[in-house]
Amino acid sequence: LPSLRSVGFDTNPMNLQARGLESVEYEQRMTTESPRSTWFGVSVVESGDREELAARSRAFESLPEVGKVESILDALPNDQERRIPQLRRLANELPGPHGERLPAVRNSVVSEHLEVMLDETQGILDALLLREATDAIATVEGLEAAVHRAARLLEVLPPDRASSSLTDFQKAMLQRLDELIAHLKGRARVRPVEVHDLPPFFRQVFLGTDGSLCLHIHPEGDPNLPGFRARYLEACRGIDPLFTGTPALFDLVSELIQDGFRKASLYSLIAILLIVSLTSPRWYDAPLALLPLALGLIWLLGLMQLFSIQFNLANFFGIPILIGIGVDVGVHFIHRFREGGTVAVVWREIGKAIFIAGSTSLIGFGSLTTAHHRGIVSLGQLMVLGICTSLAASLLVLPALLRVTENRN
């Protein structure tokens, strides 16, 4: 009887999965090592106000149960009001196009600059050789060779031709520089980034069709653990009473399943009690017929506590099956006994049939214990223990009680 309270309901879905599965291991690693979780909560700002969204995001981030908060604000630049004027001021400070105002090219000045570059590259090479920077040495050697070729061409080409070539090169270089400056000015003349400017992915995830905005609230711990999940949901609902998401939905579904499990078991017991009472020839035959069922279930709970087995989302529906098995045996035994004969005769006639029928069910459900899925294994364990306790109560306790009443008569 104390086991009636000690046997709980395990709502951790990870305890149902097979051990050693790669997907299960990665799920657990993501939960424990990553700030993001596959099970996250959702808070919706129906007004679509970004200030309210930011305030709610900061409130969730302050919770110790929350590890990471994601929203459409992550894709929008921070402090746009301050940074945009700075970009516009920089755009105004950029030089204008050079146009046709090109400085004159003098060969002697170019030659002097090339000589300076050769000296500087040689100094850089010496420093790189000391550091053994192989990749950088190859790059600087290529630059040195190009400068040397340019200086050599200035020496061998006629002055007019060299000056014309340098002028054409300067014109092309400045034209390209003007294009880059114009591009930078265009990029600097920006407007604030709005929600409709974001990629479709962000809008589909964080923006509702009615203009509402949502937050993804990732838990700091494992949301599969019932204790942490309850604390996480309680803390988040303190900020948003309409807090939803996978943890909240799973918690609600688990409660509905447990409530349905208890109600279904209670309703089936009441229906069985009525049917057995109406069909029993004597008033006390109904309690006797239901005795194996009651004892079997009580012993089952004790064995579940002994073997550390809990009810879960995979094995709870085994109880209605055990109720049907337990009541069948008691009803058959009582009705055969009332037809006439001693308890010993009745036991010899139908005891073997009850044992064989129970054994076939035992073998069938016992095969589930060989599965890899731990939820299926727990169902098999529950059914094996329940059938054994029902058979023991039907073939040992019930005949003994009937023998006592038989001796009194």
PDB file of C-alpha atoms in Angstrom, residues 168-342:
ATOM      1  CA  ASP A 168      47.723  56.653 -69.168  1.00  0.00           C
ATOM      2  CA  PHE A 169      48.340  54.471 -66.120  1.00  0.00           C
ATOM      3  CA  GLN A 170      47.685  57.394 -63.764  1.00  0.00           C
ATOM      4  CA  LYS A 171      44.442  58.222 -65.555  1.00  0.00           C
ATOM      5  CA  ALA A 172      43.170  54.624 -65.343  1.00  0.00           C
ATOM      6  CA  MET A 173      44.178  54.341 -61.680  1.00  0.00           C
ATOM      7  CA  LEU A 174      42.446  57.595 -60.703  1.00  0.00           C
ATOM      8  CA  GLN A 175      39.338  56.612 -62.660  1.00  0.00           C
ATOM      9  CA  ARG A 176      39.163  53.366 -60.710  1.00  0.00           C
ATOM     10  CA  LEU A 177      39.758  55.269 -57.481  1.00  0.00           C
ATOM     11  CA  ASP A 178      36.876  57.635 -58.303  1.00  0.00           C
ATOM     12  CA  GLU A 179      34.596  54.643 -58.889  1.00  0.00           C
ATOM     13  CA  LEU A 180      35.513  53.189 -55.492  1.00  0.00           C
ATOM     14  CA  ILE A 181      34.939  56.519 -53.734  1.00  0.00           C
ATOM     15  CA  ALA A 182      31.557  56.918 -55.429  1.00  0.00           C
ATOM     16  CA  HIS A 183      30.662  53.394 -54.338  1.00  0.00           C
ATOM     17  CA  LEU A 184      31.664  54.167 -50.742  1.00  0.00           C
ATOM     18  CA  LYS A 185      29.599  57.366 -50.760  1.00  0.00           C
ATOM     19  CA  GLY A 186      26.581  55.454 -52.015  1.00  0.00           C
ATOM     20  CA  ARG A 187      26.997  52.819 -49.329  1.00  0.00           C
ATOM     21  CA  ALA A 188      27.438  55.453 -46.622  1.00  0.00           C
ATOM     22  CA  ARG A 189      24.167  57.212 -47.507  1.00  0.00           C
ATOM     23  CA  VAL A 190      22.076  54.595 -45.717  1.00  0.00           C
ATOM     24  CA  ARG A 191      18.666  54.543 -44.105  1.00  0.00           C
ATOM     25  CA  PRO A 192      17.705  52.583 -40.984  1.00  0.00           C
ATOM     26  CA  VAL A 193      17.332  48.849 -41.541  1.00  0.00           C
ATOM     27  CA  GLU A 194      13.710  47.828 -41.058  1.00  0.00           C
ATOM     28  CA  VAL A 195      12.077  44.458 -40.523  1.00  0.00           C
ATOM     29  CA  HIS A 196      10.939  44.204 -44.150  1.00  0.00           C
ATOM     30  CA  ASP A 197      14.586  44.551 -45.247  1.00  0.00           C
ATOM     31  CA  LEU A 198      15.577  41.291 -43.541  1.00  0.00           C
ATOM     32  CA  PRO A 199      15.884  37.942 -45.376  1.00  0.00           C
ATOM     33  CA  PRO A 200      12.704  35.851 -45.661  1.00  0.00           C
ATOM     34  CA  PHE A 201      14.024  33.307 -43.137  1.00  0.00           C
ATOM     35  CA  PHE A 202      14.048  35.810 -40.276  1.00  0.00           C
ATOM     36  CA  ARG A 203      10.659  37.177 -41.191  1.00  0.00           C
ATOM     37  CA  GLN A 204       9.082  33.722 -41.381  1.00  0.00           C
ATOM     38  CA  VAL A 205      10.522  32.649 -38.014  1.00  0.00           C
ATOM     39  CA  PHE A 206      10.116  35.790 -35.915  1.00  0.00           C
ATOM     40  CA  LEU A 207       7.399  37.842 -37.669  1.00  0.00           C
ATOM     41  CA  GLY A 208       3.730  36.875 -37.688  1.00  0.00           C
ATOM     42  CA  THR A 209       1.354  37.522 -40.574  1.00  0.00           C
ATOM     43  CA  ASP A 210      -0.561  39.934 -38.314  1.00  0.00           C
ATOM     44  CA  GLY A 211       2.581  41.944 -37.516  1.00  0.00           C
ATOM     45  CA  SER A 212       3.232  40.293 -34.153  1.00  0.00           C
ATOM     46  CA  LEU A 213       6.800  39.528 -33.073  1.00  0.00           C
ATOM     47  CA  CYS A 214       8.025  36.482 -31.176  1.00  0.00           C
ATOM     48  CA  LEU A 215      10.908  35.528 -28.924  1.00  0.00           C
ATOM     49  CA  HIS A 216      12.608  32.131 -28.757  1.00  0.00           C
ATOM     50  CA  ILE A 217      13.609  31.438 -25.159  1.00  0.00           C
ATOM     51  CA  HIS A 218      16.164  28.620 -24.858  1.00  0.00           C
ATOM     52  CA  PRO A 219      16.450  26.993 -21.410  1.00  0.00           C
ATOM     53  CA  GLU A 220      19.704  26.972 -19.466  1.00  0.00           C
ATOM     54  CA  GLY A 221      19.206  23.360 -18.322  1.00  0.00           C
ATOM     55  CA  ASP A 222      17.662  20.189 -19.709  1.00  0.00           C
ATOM     56  CA  PRO A 223      13.953  20.787 -20.463  1.00  0.00           C
ATOM     57  CA  ASN A 224      13.394  17.018 -20.560  1.00  0.00           C
ATOM     58  CA  LEU A 225      13.876  16.844 -16.785  1.00  0.00           C
ATOM     59  CA  PRO A 226      10.452  17.336 -15.176  1.00  0.00           C
ATOM     60  CA  GLY A 227      11.832  19.299 -12.208  1.00  0.00           C
ATOM     61  CA  PHE A 228      13.791  21.815 -14.268  1.00  0.00           C
ATOM     62  CA  ARG A 229      10.999  22.061 -16.855  1.00  0.00           C
ATOM     63  CA  ALA A 230       8.534  23.036 -14.108  1.00  0.00           C
ATOM     64  CA  ARG A 231      10.890  25.756 -12.767  1.00  0.00           C
ATOM     65  CA  TYR A 232      11.613  27.018 -16.286  1.00  0.00           C
ATOM     66  CA  LEU A 233       7.929  27.280 -17.169  1.00  0.00           C
ATOM     67  CA  GLU A 234       7.027  28.922 -13.858  1.00  0.00           C
ATOM     68  CA  ALA A 235       9.759  31.550 -14.256  1.00  0.00           C
ATOM     69  CA  CYS A 236       8.873  32.322 -17.877  1.00  0.00           C
ATOM     70  CA  ARG A 237       5.153  32.505 -17.168  1.00  0.00           C
ATOM     71  CA  GLY A 238       5.947  35.076 -14.496  1.00  0.00           C
ATOM     72  CA  ILE A 239       6.992  37.366 -17.368  1.00  0.00           C
ATOM     73  CA  ASP A 240       4.487  36.211 -19.985  1.00  0.00           C
ATOM     74  CA  PRO A 241       1.393  34.339 -18.723  1.00  0.00           C
ATOM     75  CA  LEU A 242       0.740  33.190 -22.326  1.00  0.00           C
ATOM     76  CA  PHE A 243       4.208  31.656 -22.617  1.00  0.00           C
ATOM     77  CA  THR A 244       4.135  28.680 -25.000  1.00  0.00           C
ATOM     78  CA  GLY A 245       6.511  26.491 -27.008  1.00  0.00           C
ATOM     79  CA  THR A 246       7.556  22.847 -27.000  1.00  0.00           C
ATOM     80  CA  PRO A 247       8.269  22.542 -23.236  1.00  0.00           C
ATOM     81  CA  ALA A 248       4.939  24.154 -22.350  1.00  0.00           C
ATOM     82  CA  LEU A 249       2.972  22.037 -24.823  1.00  0.00           C
ATOM     83  CA  PHE A 250       4.700  18.824 -23.735  1.00  0.00           C
ATOM     84  CA  ASP A 251       4.037  19.621 -20.088  1.00  0.00           C
ATOM     85  CA  LEU A 252       0.353  20.234 -20.847  1.00  0.00           C
ATOM     86  CA  VAL A 253       0.029  17.068 -22.916  1.00  0.00           C
ATOM     87  CA  SER A 254       1.742  15.029 -20.179  1.00  0.00           C
ATOM     88  CA  GLU A 255      -0.718  16.327 -17.587  1.00  0.00           C
ATOM     89  CA  LEU A 256      -3.674  15.536 -19.847  1.00  0.00           C
ATOM     90  CA  ILE A 257      -2.341  12.030 -20.470  1.00  0.00           C
ATOM     91  CA  GLN A 258      -1.860  11.374 -16.758  1.00  0.00           C
ATOM     92  CA  ASP A 259      -5.300  12.725 -15.972  1.00  0.00           C
ATOM     93  CA  GLY A 260      -6.826  10.606 -18.730  1.00  0.00           C
ATOM     94  CA  PHE A 261      -4.914   7.565 -17.480  1.00  0.00           C
ATOM     95  CA  ARG A 262      -6.301   7.951 -13.965  1.00  0.00           C
ATOM     96  CA  LYS A 263      -9.849   8.600 -15.153  1.00  0.00           C
ATOM     97  CA  ALA A 264      -9.811   5.701 -17.623  1.00  0.00           C
ATOM     98  CA  SER A 265      -8.594   3.293 -14.937  1.00  0.00           C
ATOM     99  CA  LEU A 266     -11.205   4.539 -12.468  1.00  0.00           C
ATOM    100  CA  TYR A 267     -14.068   4.369 -14.981  1.00  0.00           C
ATOM    101  CA  SER A 268     -13.087   0.860 -16.094  1.00  0.00           C
ATOM    102  CA  LEU A 269     -12.947  -0.357 -12.488  1.00  0.00           C
ATOM    103  CA  ILE A 270     -16.386   1.108 -11.763  1.00  0.00           C
ATOM    104  CA  ALA A 271     -17.860  -0.447 -14.904  1.00  0.00           C
ATOM    105  CA  ILE A 272     -16.321  -3.828 -14.112  1.00  0.00           C
ATOM    106  CA  LEU A 273     -17.596  -3.692 -10.529  1.00  0.00           C
ATOM    107  CA  LEU A 274     -21.142  -2.976 -11.724  1.00  0.00           C
ATOM    108  CA  ILE A 275     -21.118  -5.718 -14.353  1.00  0.00           C
ATOM    109  CA  VAL A 276     -19.636  -8.330 -12.014  1.00  0.00           C
ATOM    110  CA  SER A 277     -22.069  -7.378  -9.226  1.00  0.00           C
ATOM    111  CA  LEU A 278     -25.097  -7.671 -11.514  1.00  0.00           C
ATOM    112  CA  THR A 279     -24.022 -11.045 -12.924  1.00  0.00           C
ATOM    113  CA  SER A 280     -22.891 -12.667  -9.644  1.00  0.00           C
ATOM    114  CA  PRO A 281     -25.346 -15.112  -8.012  1.00  0.00           C
ATOM    115  CA  ARG A 282     -24.427 -13.945  -4.499  1.00  0.00           C
ATOM    116  CA  TRP A 283     -23.612 -10.480  -3.209  1.00  0.00           C
ATOM    117  CA  TYR A 284     -20.202 -11.449  -1.903  1.00  0.00           C
ATOM    118  CA  ASP A 285     -19.180 -13.209  -5.116  1.00  0.00           C
ATOM    119  CA  ALA A 286     -18.339  -9.879  -6.743  1.00  0.00           C
ATOM    120  CA  PRO A 287     -15.701  -8.925  -4.116  1.00  0.00           C
ATOM    121  CA  LEU A 288     -14.231 -12.425  -4.344  1.00  0.00           C
ATOM    122  CA  ALA A 289     -14.093 -12.262  -8.143  1.00  0.00           C
ATOM    123  CA  LEU A 290     -12.386  -8.874  -8.004  1.00  0.00           C
ATOM    124  CA  LEU A 291      -9.956  -9.907  -5.269  1.00  0.00           C
ATOM    125  CA  PRO A 292      -7.281 -11.249  -7.687  1.00  0.00           C
ATOM    126  CA  LEU A 293      -7.471  -7.992  -9.603  1.00  0.00           C
ATOM    127  CA  ALA A 294      -7.079  -5.830  -6.483  1.00  0.00           C
ATOM    128  CA  LEU A 295      -4.263  -7.911  -5.023  1.00  0.00           C
ATOM    129  CA  GLY A 296      -2.510  -8.172  -8.376  1.00  0.00           C
ATOM    130  CA  LEU A 297      -2.474  -4.407  -8.848  1.00  0.00           C
ATOM    131  CA  ILE A 298      -1.292  -3.760  -5.275  1.00  0.00           C
ATOM    132  CA  TRP A 299       1.481  -6.347  -5.587  1.00  0.00           C
ATOM    133  CA  LEU A 300       2.397  -4.877  -8.976  1.00  0.00           C
ATOM    134  CA  LEU A 301       2.953  -1.443  -7.446  1.00  0.00           C
ATOM    135  CA  GLY A 302       5.128  -2.973  -4.750  1.00  0.00           C
ATOM    136  CA  LEU A 303       7.240  -4.809  -7.319  1.00  0.00           C
ATOM    137  CA  MET A 304       7.523  -1.677  -9.435  1.00  0.00           C
ATOM    138  CA  GLN A 305       8.965   0.136  -6.430  1.00  0.00           C
ATOM    139  CA  LEU A 306      11.291  -2.792  -5.749  1.00  0.00           C
ATOM    140  CA  PHE A 307      12.631  -2.882  -9.320  1.00  0.00           C
ATOM    141  CA  SER A 308      12.645   0.940  -9.754  1.00  0.00           C
ATOM    142  CA  ILE A 309      10.035   0.913 -12.529  1.00  0.00           C
ATOM    143  CA  GLN A 310       7.884   3.997 -13.041  1.00  0.00           C
ATOM    144  CA  PHE A 311       4.873   4.692 -15.159  1.00  0.00           C
ATOM    145  CA  ASN A 312       5.696   6.577 -18.351  1.00  0.00           C
ATOM    146  CA  LEU A 313       4.180   7.609 -21.657  1.00  0.00           C
ATOM    147  CA  ALA A 314       4.807   4.147 -23.116  1.00  0.00           C
ATOM    148  CA  ASN A 315       3.678   1.699 -20.414  1.00  0.00           C
ATOM    149  CA  PHE A 316       0.763   3.436 -18.672  1.00  0.00           C
ATOM    150  CA  PHE A 317      -1.857   1.938 -21.003  1.00  0.00           C
ATOM    151  CA  GLY A 318      -0.826  -1.523 -19.827  1.00  0.00           C
ATOM    152  CA  ILE A 319      -2.930  -1.025 -16.675  1.00  0.00           C
ATOM    153  CA  PRO A 320      -6.330  -1.310 -18.482  1.00  0.00           C
ATOM    154  CA  ILE A 321      -5.049  -4.509 -20.118  1.00  0.00           C
ATOM    155  CA  LEU A 322      -4.027  -5.920 -16.722  1.00  0.00           C
ATOM    156  CA  ILE A 323      -7.421  -4.957 -15.323  1.00  0.00           C
ATOM    157  CA  GLY A 324      -9.094  -7.022 -18.039  1.00  0.00           C
ATOM    158  CA  ILE A 325      -6.764  -9.994 -17.473  1.00  0.00           C
ATOM    159  CA  GLY A 326      -7.143  -9.892 -13.678  1.00  0.00           C
ATOM    160  CA  VAL A 327     -10.927  -9.724 -13.618  1.00  0.00           C
ATOM    161  CA  ASP A 328     -11.329 -12.518 -16.193  1.00  0.00           C
ATOM    162  CA  VAL A 329      -9.548 -15.073 -14.042  1.00  0.00           C
ATOM    163  CA  GLY A 330     -11.512 -14.275 -10.888  1.00  0.00           C
ATOM    164  CA  VAL A 331     -14.880 -14.312 -12.664  1.00  0.00           C
ATOM    165  CA  HIS A 332     -14.169 -17.675 -14.357  1.00  0.00           C
ATOM    166  CA  PHE A 333     -13.068 -19.261 -11.103  1.00  0.00           C
ATOM    167  CA  ILE A 334     -16.064 -18.000  -9.069  1.00  0.00           C
ATOM    168  CA  HIS A 335     -18.668 -18.969 -11.681  1.00  0.00           C
ATOM    169  CA  ARG A 336     -17.223 -22.453 -12.074  1.00  0.00           C
ATOM    170  CA  PHE A 337     -17.148 -22.880  -8.301  1.00  0.00           C
ATOM    171  CA  ARG A 338     -20.832 -21.905  -8.000  1.00  0.00           C
ATOM    172  CA  GLU A 339     -21.766 -24.482 -10.602  1.00  0.00           C
ATOM    173  CA  GLY A 340     -20.839 -27.190  -8.095  1.00  0.00           C
ATOM    174  CA  GLY A 341     -17.862 -29.105  -6.846  1.00  0.00           C
ATOM    175  CA  THR A 342     -15.121 -28.561  -4.326  1.00  0.00           C
TER     176      THR A 342
END
